[in-house]
Amino acid sequence: MSIGLLRSICTRRPGIGSYTAACRLNSTFAIPQNSKLSWMLLPTKKPTKKSGSADIPKPTTTDLLTKAGYIHQSSAGIYTLMPMAQRVIDKIEGIIDDEMQAIGGQKLAMPNLLSPENWIKTGRWESTGDELFSFKDRKQSTLILGPTHEEEVTAIVKEMVRSFRQYPLRLYQTTRKFRDEARPRAGLLRGREFIMKDMYSFDVTREQAIETFYTVERAYRRCFGRIGVPYVVADADSGNIGGSLSKEFHFVNPSGEDTLLACQSCGYTANEERARSRCAGHSAFLATMVEGEKTRLGQRLVVVPADHEPSALKIKQAWPTQSSQRIEFTRLLANNSTGYTNAATGQLAPLVDSACDVTLPHELASALGSGSGSESEVVTGDWHVAQAGDSCAECAGGTLSAQRAIEVGHIFYLGDKYSRAMDLNVLHQGERSHVEMGCFGIGVSRILQAAAECSSSGANGGLMWPMNIAPFLAAIVPLTGQDHVPQVYQLLSGITVKGQSVFKDNIAVDDRDYLSAGFRLNDAQLLGFPITVVLGRAFASSSEVEVQLRIPGMKLEATSIAGIEIKCDGHECRALVRLDALGEFLTAALEKASSSAVAPGQTDDPLVGV
C-alpha cells in the first residue's frame, strides 16, 4: 500500500465517533527503538507441547511469566523483573502515583538499611522475629533490611515537624521490601524481596485520622478500579502492624492463600480470621496462656457458639499476650461440671461470645461458684472463628460463603501505637497529645503476578493483561517484511478513545525477522498483548490486517464489532479488517471492553467518586 493511499484514507475518514486517525502520515516516520522487540531483552521460550495434554501439566502463572520472559528467578523467593515486566510495574506505579498525589500524598524515598533502635522502642524487633533480615556491618553494628517503614517515617516526622499547622501529612514511597519468608513460593506472590507502595499518614486528632483512613480507602478503590482486575474489600486483622481498624484489598482467585467470608445479601466481606457471624448454642473451652514449652501464665473460660472454635486472634483483644506467648484451648464437655469448676480457678471473668444468644449458660454460672458468675464479670464479645454457612452478623437473612483470594493491598488506622512509643507529640488547642497515624500498603510486584493469575484463562498457553497495565496495548506483527509497519504504527498512534491517545508509546513492533512467523505469532499470544495486528500475505493486495483481541472481561460472545465479523473461541477474538476501518474497529472494541470489565466494588459503590 502506498503512502498516498494511506493519506487518502485519512482524508476521507477524518473521524468516526470518538475515533480520530492521524491524517498526515510522514513518509520519514521512524518507529521508536524502545517499541522494537529486536532491541528488548526478551527471553521467551519456544513452545514444546500443548499445555494441559496428558504428558505435561498445566503451567502455573509463575511458569508462564518465566516462559514469557517477564521474570527470572535468581534464588528462592528472589526474582529479576525483566524489561517487559518492568513496563507493567511502571504502569501500576503510574496509576498509584496519580491517585496518591490526588489526595495530597507526597512521594519520598526512605533507606532500606535501617537501624534496629526504633524497632526496639516499638517492640517490633522482638515480635517480628525471624522474618527480619539482620546483619552486622564492619563495625559490628546491627542493621536490618526494611520490611516496612513505620518506625523510620515516625522518626523523620518527629525530627522535622514542629507545629500542628504542618499537619496533616501523607507521605508515601514505592520501594523494595525484604522479609525472610520461611517458605517463599508462588513466584512474586510470596517472595523474600518485593516492591511495595507504603503511605503513612499523620493527623492531630483521632477524628482526622479516621477521615484520612476512609479518604485513602476511596483512593485505593480508584486505583484497583483502574488496574482492571475485579477486587473485593474485606475487614481484616491488623497483625504485627497494630491498630484498631484494618481493611484488605483482594483479587478473588482459587489460588489465593486467604479465605474470605462474604454475604451475598448485604455485601459484608471479611477475612476468615476477622469475620463475624450469628450462631446458636454454645461450646465451652478452657483457654491457657502458655510461654515457652510448659510455663502457664493464666487460664480463662471461653464460651463460643456450638460447633465453632475459639479465635486466639480475637481473644487477644481482651487478654493481651506478648510475642513469646500463645493461647492453647481445651474443649470442656457440657456435662462435665468438674471441668467447669477447674475453669473457674483462674479467678478471671469468662469470655462469652455474643453470638451464642445467651448471657452465660446456667451450668457454667453455677460451676463458677459464688460471685464469679455475676453479670458484671462476664466479658461479652466476638470470640469465635466464623464459618461458611453461618448467618451474617450484619443483616437479617444473609448467609456467609467462602472464597479464596489474593491479598494485594492493606490499610490500617494505627492510632498512637508508634507515636507513643517514639514520643511523637503535638501541642494543639493548649494540650499536648500523641500524633494519630495510619499506614496504607499496596503490593506492586504482587499485583503483577496476581493480575496475570486472575486475568489469564490458561487457554492456548498465553497470558492476558488488563488493558491499563499491559506492557504494550497493541503489537504489530509483520510476516512479509517491514515496509508497511511505519505507516500502520503511525495510524495506530493517531487513534483516540474519548479524547485520549491510548496507543501513543504503547505499541510494540515485532521486527525480529530472524524468527519464524509461527514463533512471533506464538510470542504475541504468550506475552498477552491485548491487541495484535498481523500484516500477512493478503495485506499488500487487499489492505486487510488480521486483528487478534485478548482482553480480560470482554464479552467474547459477540459476532461483530463496528459491523465487522469476528470469531471468538473463549480466549481471543479474530477479525479481518481493512486498514481504512481499523480505527473505527479498535475504538469500538476498546469501548466494548472497558464497559464490560468493571470491577466489583466500583458499580453502585457509594465510596467511589466521593
XYZ file of C-alpha atoms in Angstrom:
610
model
C 0.000 0.000 0.000
C 1.349 3.426 -0.931
C 1.719 6.463 1.297
C -0.714 8.258 -0.974
C -3.414 5.673 -0.420
C -2.960 5.809 3.354
C -3.175 9.613 3.219
C -6.350 9.438 1.179
C -7.883 7.041 3.692
C -7.293 9.518 6.500
C -8.548 12.444 4.463
C -11.686 10.570 3.507
C -12.360 9.372 7.074
C -11.174 12.107 9.455
C -13.288 10.912 12.383
C -15.770 8.210 13.308
C -17.497 8.578 16.659
C -14.720 9.062 19.173
C -12.128 7.718 16.694
C -9.730 10.083 15.002
C -6.837 8.956 12.814
C -3.662 10.889 12.183
C -4.420 12.464 8.814
C -0.883 13.385 7.924
C 1.400 10.410 7.597
C 5.066 11.249 7.478
C 6.988 9.198 4.982
C 10.129 9.632 7.089
C 8.410 8.489 10.278
C 10.696 6.263 12.365
C 9.483 3.722 14.883
C 10.931 4.400 18.362
C 13.673 1.948 19.269
C 12.035 1.048 22.585
C 8.987 -0.174 20.672
C 11.005 -2.726 18.717
C 11.161 -6.193 20.225
C 14.511 -6.767 18.492
C 16.010 -4.228 20.920
C 14.462 -5.771 24.031
C 15.905 -8.450 26.291
C 13.013 -10.850 25.809
C 13.997 -14.439 26.601
C 10.761 -16.146 25.583
C 10.918 -19.907 25.345
C 9.849 -21.943 22.387
C 6.602 -23.904 22.992
C 7.013 -27.629 23.335
C 3.735 -29.418 23.793
C 0.275 -28.058 24.262
C -0.345 -27.263 27.936
C -2.884 -29.485 29.603
C -2.060 -32.529 27.482
C -1.697 -35.872 29.186
C 2.105 -35.786 29.341
C 2.588 -32.193 30.503
C 0.814 -30.469 33.419
C -0.898 -27.124 33.069
C 1.718 -24.425 33.732
C 1.442 -22.222 36.794
C 1.363 -18.460 36.407
C 4.959 -18.366 37.633
C 5.834 -20.808 34.819
C 4.052 -18.595 32.265
C 5.737 -15.408 33.452
C 9.117 -17.154 33.289
C 8.422 -18.702 29.902
C 7.263 -15.358 28.517
C 10.428 -13.631 29.714
C 8.785 -11.403 32.334
C 10.691 -12.725 35.352
C 13.910 -14.621 36.038
C 14.490 -16.434 39.312
C 17.762 -15.509 40.984
C 17.270 -17.672 44.076
C 14.443 -18.847 46.338
C 11.920 -16.017 46.617
C 14.113 -13.528 44.699
C 13.384 -12.553 41.087
C 14.672 -10.218 38.413
C 11.927 -8.234 36.698
C 12.788 -8.308 33.012
C 12.064 -5.302 30.726
C 8.559 -6.463 29.792
C 7.626 -6.902 33.460
C 9.128 -3.532 34.327
C 6.746 -1.909 31.853
C 3.828 -3.484 33.742
C 5.277 -2.297 37.063
C 5.728 1.226 35.688
C 2.075 1.369 34.657
C 0.880 0.112 38.040
C 3.081 2.678 39.789
C 1.780 5.403 37.474
C -1.818 4.667 38.479
C -0.859 4.617 42.158
C 1.068 7.903 41.877
C -1.922 9.575 40.225
C -4.308 8.576 42.984
C -1.945 9.126 45.935
C -0.978 12.601 44.781
C -4.632 13.445 44.110
C -5.272 13.106 47.870
C -2.224 15.100 48.903
C 0.341 12.310 49.050
C 3.975 13.418 48.948
C 6.431 10.920 47.488
C 9.775 10.309 49.150
C 12.362 7.542 49.300
C 13.469 6.155 52.651
C 16.515 3.926 53.116
C 16.264 0.158 53.010
C 19.121 -0.203 55.502
C 17.632 0.553 58.918
C 18.890 0.682 62.476
C 17.012 -1.574 64.932
C 16.980 1.190 67.575
C 13.463 2.415 66.832
C 12.215 -1.123 66.249
C 13.276 -1.939 69.802
C 11.305 1.079 71.069
C 8.084 -0.071 69.377
C 8.531 -3.735 70.374
C 8.662 -4.998 66.804
C 12.322 -6.007 66.986
C 11.201 -8.925 69.126
C 7.697 -9.528 67.755
C 8.737 -9.652 64.092
C 11.293 -12.331 64.895
C 12.836 -14.409 62.145
C 11.127 -12.510 59.322
C 13.652 -9.690 59.767
C 16.812 -9.756 57.667
C 19.507 -8.562 60.069
C 23.287 -8.492 59.808
C 26.430 -6.845 61.194
C 28.430 -4.216 59.356
C 32.250 -3.942 59.573
C 31.931 -2.042 62.869
C 29.766 -4.841 64.296
C 26.702 -2.596 64.345
C 23.430 -4.380 63.649
C 21.397 -3.330 60.615
C 18.167 -4.639 59.143
C 16.746 -4.676 55.622
C 13.470 -2.785 55.864
C 10.314 -4.912 55.623
C 8.207 -1.805 56.321
C 8.904 1.772 57.446
C 6.580 2.845 60.272
C 9.452 3.471 62.676
C 11.623 5.264 60.136
C 8.948 7.668 58.920
C 7.838 8.408 62.509
C 11.430 9.357 63.390
C 11.587 11.641 60.335
C 8.374 13.483 61.244
C 9.393 13.765 64.904
C 12.644 15.472 63.935
C 11.299 17.740 61.198
C 7.737 18.749 62.148
C 7.301 21.299 64.941
C 3.758 22.698 64.708
C 0.219 21.337 64.433
C -0.117 23.670 61.437
C 2.173 21.334 59.461
C -0.372 18.518 59.748
C -1.930 16.546 58.144
C 0.911 14.770 56.385
C 0.564 11.952 53.871
C 3.966 10.576 52.925
C 4.478 7.626 50.615
C 7.132 5.733 48.707
C 7.372 2.835 46.275
C 10.402 0.759 47.066
C 11.773 -2.727 47.610
C 10.991 -4.525 50.869
C 12.638 -7.545 52.421
C 11.134 -10.329 54.537
C 12.786 -13.624 55.333
C 9.884 -15.871 54.369
C 10.187 -19.360 55.801
C 8.668 -20.863 52.639
C 8.886 -18.482 49.678
C 6.560 -19.744 46.965
C 4.242 -18.853 44.105
C 6.712 -16.565 42.373
C 6.103 -12.909 43.181
C 3.148 -13.659 45.470
C 5.301 -14.656 48.426
C 8.874 -13.599 47.865
C 11.729 -12.506 50.085
C 12.280 -9.283 48.137
C 9.354 -7.393 46.641
C 8.120 -3.965 45.555
C 5.550 -2.230 47.733
C 3.906 1.179 47.880
C 3.539 2.299 51.504
C 1.880 5.529 52.631
C 1.989 6.876 56.183
C -0.474 9.477 57.432
C -0.094 11.847 60.393
C -3.049 13.738 61.880
C -3.556 15.836 65.012
C -6.814 14.209 66.167
C -8.363 10.763 66.034
C -11.320 12.104 64.040
C -8.995 13.499 61.393
C -7.043 10.222 61.258
C -10.238 8.207 60.721
C -11.258 10.630 57.974
C -7.838 10.099 56.362
C -8.321 6.320 56.574
C -11.508 6.484 54.526
C -10.061 9.047 52.122
C -7.214 6.647 51.319
C -9.666 3.752 51.077
C -11.547 5.632 48.363
C -8.266 6.325 46.552
C -7.371 2.636 46.758
C -10.705 1.708 45.247
C -9.978 4.033 42.360
C -6.508 2.506 41.967
C -7.812 -1.034 41.723
C -10.711 0.042 39.533
C -8.208 1.490 37.055
C -5.931 -1.543 37.239
C -8.907 -3.502 35.948
C -8.911 -6.756 37.931
C -12.147 -7.488 39.877
C -11.475 -6.897 43.572
C -13.173 -7.013 46.956
C -12.561 -5.096 50.183
C -12.582 -7.131 53.396
C -12.454 -6.334 57.102
C -9.138 -7.630 58.379
C -6.865 -8.121 61.355
C -4.057 -5.623 61.898
C -1.484 -8.292 62.764
C 2.007 -7.190 63.731
C 1.465 -3.705 62.258
C -1.024 -2.848 65.009
C -4.007 -0.532 65.153
C -7.736 -0.943 65.637
C -9.148 -0.515 62.116
C -7.939 -2.503 59.156
C -9.139 -3.441 55.668
C -7.656 -5.650 52.965
C -7.983 -5.446 49.184
C -8.149 -8.795 47.412
C -8.325 -10.274 43.925
C -10.673 -13.244 44.175
C -8.959 -16.346 42.803
C -8.908 -20.053 43.741
C -5.118 -19.988 44.028
C -5.180 -17.355 46.789
C -3.836 -18.069 50.257
C -6.525 -16.060 52.069
C -10.080 -17.220 52.739
C -12.781 -14.562 52.708
C -16.275 -14.970 54.097
C -18.856 -12.893 52.274
C -22.605 -12.342 52.476
C -24.312 -12.123 49.108
C -27.347 -10.403 50.667
C -25.713 -7.315 52.174
C -22.167 -7.449 50.753
C -20.414 -7.836 54.108
C -16.933 -9.286 53.469
C -14.186 -10.124 55.945
C -11.056 -12.187 56.161
C -11.807 -15.552 57.770
C -9.738 -14.647 60.836
C -11.760 -11.461 61.432
C -15.239 -12.402 60.125
C -18.263 -12.166 62.422
C -21.371 -14.346 62.295
C -24.522 -15.245 64.239
C -24.847 -18.801 65.536
C -26.899 -20.817 68.039
C -25.974 -22.963 71.049
C -22.698 -22.945 72.906
C -19.456 -24.820 73.474
C -17.020 -24.206 76.342
C -13.236 -24.116 76.212
C -10.508 -23.651 78.766
C -8.015 -21.129 77.371
C -4.488 -21.330 78.768
C -1.827 -18.713 78.173
C 1.483 -20.507 77.666
C 5.029 -19.223 77.358
C 7.867 -21.444 76.169
C 7.287 -25.171 76.452
C 5.322 -25.540 79.688
C 5.048 -22.254 81.601
C 1.374 -21.479 82.225
C 0.604 -17.835 82.902
C -3.164 -17.982 83.420
C -6.464 -19.503 82.350
C -9.832 -18.225 81.208
C -13.149 -19.776 80.395
C -14.303 -19.130 76.828
C -17.859 -19.794 75.630
C -18.418 -19.809 71.871
C -21.238 -20.996 69.580
C -21.751 -24.740 69.208
C -19.544 -26.475 66.628
C -17.211 -23.465 66.400
C -13.638 -22.982 67.528
C -12.481 -20.080 69.691
C -10.296 -17.499 67.939
C -6.955 -16.829 69.630
C -6.634 -13.757 67.432
C -9.869 -12.220 68.726
C -9.324 -13.281 72.337
C -6.013 -11.411 72.408
C -8.090 -8.227 72.248
C -9.341 -8.905 75.781
C -6.373 -10.925 77.006
C -3.235 -9.369 75.516
C -0.211 -11.589 75.060
C 3.444 -10.985 74.345
C 5.094 -12.224 71.152
C 6.628 -15.160 73.060
C 3.249 -16.225 74.462
C 0.460 -18.230 72.897
C -3.036 -19.355 73.800
C -3.970 -23.033 73.885
C -7.537 -24.340 74.080
C -9.057 -27.422 75.726
C -12.679 -28.273 74.942
C -14.893 -28.756 78.009
C -17.919 -31.053 77.790
C -21.253 -29.553 78.772
C -21.965 -32.292 81.304
C -18.503 -32.133 82.853
C -19.117 -29.921 85.877
C -15.698 -30.779 87.254
C -14.156 -29.313 84.152
C -16.147 -26.135 84.510
C -15.093 -25.854 88.126
C -11.460 -26.165 87.105
C -12.033 -23.468 84.526
C -13.155 -21.106 87.262
C -9.972 -21.465 89.272
C -8.273 -18.807 87.184
C -10.416 -16.237 89.068
C -10.962 -14.378 85.790
C -14.213 -13.268 84.212
C -15.361 -15.666 81.467
C -15.365 -14.596 77.826
C -18.862 -15.283 76.495
C -19.485 -14.977 72.773
C -22.349 -12.606 71.977
C -23.312 -14.839 69.053
C -24.423 -17.561 71.479
C -27.613 -15.620 72.218
C -27.072 -16.278 75.951
C -25.562 -14.102 78.657
C -23.938 -17.057 80.399
C -25.079 -20.705 80.281
C -26.696 -21.669 83.589
C -24.476 -24.690 84.208
C -21.382 -22.557 83.650
C -22.591 -19.848 86.019
C -23.200 -22.460 88.692
C -19.804 -24.044 88.184
C -18.043 -20.710 88.556
C -19.074 -20.536 92.188
C -20.203 -17.754 94.441
C -19.889 -14.326 92.892
C -17.834 -15.482 89.925
C -20.721 -15.687 87.538
C -22.140 -12.254 88.082
C -23.162 -10.151 85.104
C -20.505 -7.565 85.844
C -17.670 -10.023 85.439
C -18.797 -11.527 82.139
C -16.885 -10.163 79.121
C -19.064 -10.426 76.038
C -17.744 -10.106 72.531
C -16.975 -11.900 69.285
C -14.636 -14.748 70.256
C -15.318 -17.484 67.676
C -13.973 -18.399 64.237
C -16.782 -17.820 61.712
C -17.528 -20.493 59.112
C -19.145 -20.705 55.689
C -22.854 -21.360 56.204
C -23.135 -19.164 59.307
C -25.752 -16.434 59.415
C -24.402 -12.989 58.583
C -23.923 -10.721 61.598
C -24.687 -7.619 59.522
C -28.114 -8.434 58.061
C -31.212 -10.427 58.936
C -31.309 -13.120 56.261
C -27.849 -13.461 54.744
C -25.543 -16.472 54.867
C -21.750 -16.389 54.692
C -19.978 -18.168 51.856
C -16.237 -18.775 51.484
C -13.989 -17.751 48.608
C -10.235 -17.856 48.144
C -8.429 -14.615 47.354
C -5.021 -12.980 46.855
C -4.268 -10.017 49.103
C -2.884 -7.069 47.118
C -3.442 -4.144 49.492
C -3.868 -3.466 53.207
C -4.778 -0.263 55.053
C -4.542 0.411 58.801
C -5.605 3.045 61.273
C -2.715 2.858 63.749
C -3.800 5.365 66.360
C -0.861 6.333 68.569
C 0.914 2.949 68.679
C 4.098 4.260 67.046
C 3.868 7.915 68.030
C 3.513 6.989 71.721
C 6.387 4.510 71.615
C 8.626 7.099 69.938
C 7.163 10.134 71.735
C 5.917 11.950 68.642
C 3.513 14.541 70.060
C 1.988 17.864 69.115
C 0.644 20.870 71.005
C -2.889 21.604 69.826
C -5.538 23.802 71.461
C -3.479 24.119 74.604
C -2.972 20.376 75.095
C -0.113 18.107 74.072
C -1.092 14.714 72.668
C 0.449 11.976 70.559
C 0.014 12.240 66.801
C -2.531 9.900 65.231
C -1.194 7.713 62.419
C -2.280 5.388 59.627
C -0.390 3.223 57.153
C -1.502 2.036 53.737
C 0.245 -0.580 51.599
C -0.114 -1.909 48.050
C 1.907 -4.899 46.860
C 3.081 -3.598 43.481
C 5.072 -6.628 42.314
C 2.417 -8.889 43.822
C -0.213 -7.162 41.651
C 1.815 -8.069 38.555
C 1.551 -11.788 39.239
C -1.923 -11.636 40.790
C -3.289 -9.780 37.747
C -1.802 -12.422 35.456
C -3.214 -15.149 37.721
C -6.719 -13.687 37.678
C -6.887 -12.481 34.071
C -5.200 -15.285 32.127
C -7.544 -18.073 31.114
C -4.746 -20.562 30.570
C -6.192 -21.432 27.184
C -3.664 -21.633 24.360
C -0.848 -21.306 26.903
C -0.704 -17.489 26.940
C -1.031 -14.614 29.377
C -3.737 -11.956 29.338
C -3.368 -8.466 30.783
C -5.939 -5.819 31.710
C -5.615 -3.011 29.197
C -4.345 -0.357 31.607
C -1.365 -2.356 32.823
C -0.458 -4.433 29.767
C 3.215 -3.897 28.837
C 2.047 -2.783 25.381
C -1.595 -2.276 24.489
C -1.001 -3.357 20.897
C 1.593 -5.233 18.871
C 2.234 -5.160 15.150
C 3.484 -8.444 13.720
C 4.624 -8.140 10.074
C 5.011 -11.527 8.418
C 6.175 -10.453 4.944
C 8.637 -7.626 5.561
C 8.855 -4.313 7.384
C 7.917 -1.911 4.573
C 4.419 -1.021 5.733
C 4.999 -1.147 9.503
C 5.761 2.600 9.994
C 2.505 3.573 8.299
C 0.438 1.144 10.383
C 2.291 2.230 13.534
C 1.554 5.883 12.839
C -2.064 5.126 12.040
C -2.499 3.326 15.389
C -0.744 6.169 17.203
C -3.348 8.604 15.920
C -6.347 6.717 17.302
C -8.036 8.363 20.271
C -10.731 6.985 22.546
C -12.773 9.550 24.471
C -10.152 12.148 23.685
C -7.236 10.013 24.891
C -4.423 8.842 22.629
C -4.451 5.324 24.042
C -1.868 3.822 21.681
C 0.796 6.522 21.940
C 4.059 4.950 23.207
C 2.009 1.813 23.773
C 2.697 -0.159 20.580
C 5.221 -2.967 20.182
C 6.616 -3.959 16.805
C 7.881 -7.497 16.404
C 10.601 -6.742 13.885
C 12.541 -9.912 14.722
C 12.546 -11.121 11.132
C 15.238 -13.644 12.042
C 12.477 -15.624 13.812
C 9.803 -17.655 12.066
C 6.294 -16.280 11.614
C 4.902 -19.016 13.853
C 7.307 -18.193 16.675
C 6.433 -14.487 16.579
C 2.684 -15.141 16.482
C 3.067 -17.514 19.422
C 5.040 -14.837 21.301
C 2.258 -12.279 20.798
C -0.128 -14.725 22.424
C 2.303 -15.810 25.133
C 3.169 -12.209 26.102
C -0.507 -11.360 26.424
C -0.798 -8.234 24.273
C -4.495 -7.192 24.352
C -4.428 -6.282 20.628
C -2.285 -7.826 17.903
C -2.321 -6.506 14.337
C -0.912 -9.063 11.909
C 0.301 -7.957 8.476
C 0.071 -11.154 6.465
C 0.379 -12.109 2.836
C -3.012 -10.658 1.925
C -2.135 -7.179 3.142
C -0.330 -5.992 0.011
C -3.253 -6.884 -2.254
C -6.339 -6.400 -0.071
C -5.166 -3.885 2.574
C -6.584 -6.249 5.178
C -4.928 -6.954 8.508
C -5.836 -9.662 10.981
C -6.722 -8.221 14.373
C -6.477 -10.505 17.414
C -8.136 -9.375 20.667
C -7.193 -10.877 24.033
C -8.873 -8.597 26.561
C -9.895 -9.920 30.022
C -13.560 -9.412 30.816
C -14.535 -8.606 27.245
C -17.810 -10.160 26.191
C -16.496 -12.635 23.640
C -19.878 -13.943 22.558
C -20.347 -11.031 20.163
C -20.425 -11.840 16.454
C -19.401 -8.424 15.143
C -17.704 -5.205 16.176
C -18.380 -1.995 14.236
C -20.138 -4.086 11.603
C -17.098 -6.353 11.067
C -17.488 -10.078 11.658
C -15.410 -11.548 14.462
C -14.746 -15.124 15.501
C -14.195 -15.930 19.168
C -13.018 -19.099 20.891
C -13.481 -18.038 24.519
C -9.876 -16.846 24.786
C -9.493 -14.439 21.900
C -11.388 -12.838 19.035
C -10.106 -12.544 15.477
C -11.251 -10.401 12.580
C -10.051 -9.397 9.128
C -10.192 -5.597 8.949
C -9.413 -3.227 6.098
C -6.892 -0.633 7.107
C -9.301 2.222 6.450
C -11.712 0.719 9.031
C -9.083 -0.226 11.604
C -9.526 2.891 13.737
C -13.289 2.522 13.944
C -12.982 -1.188 14.715
C -10.413 -0.767 17.504
C -12.264 2.163 19.048
C -15.459 0.121 19.223
C -13.552 -2.879 20.597
C -11.871 -0.825 23.332
C -15.110 0.857 24.339
C -16.820 -2.527 24.462
C -14.010 -3.965 26.572
C -13.971 -1.067 29.036
C -17.740 -1.226 29.505
C -17.727 -4.966 30.223
C -14.682 -5.105 32.518
C -15.991 -3.163 35.506
C -14.537 -4.398 38.775
C -16.862 -5.396 41.611
C -16.812 -2.704 44.240
C -16.976 0.022 41.587
C -20.554 -0.312 40.395
C -23.103 1.273 42.746
C -20.362 1.791 45.321
C -21.147 4.847 47.463
C -17.440 5.400 48.167
C -16.406 5.796 44.541
C -16.085 9.373 43.411
C -16.622 10.760 46.905
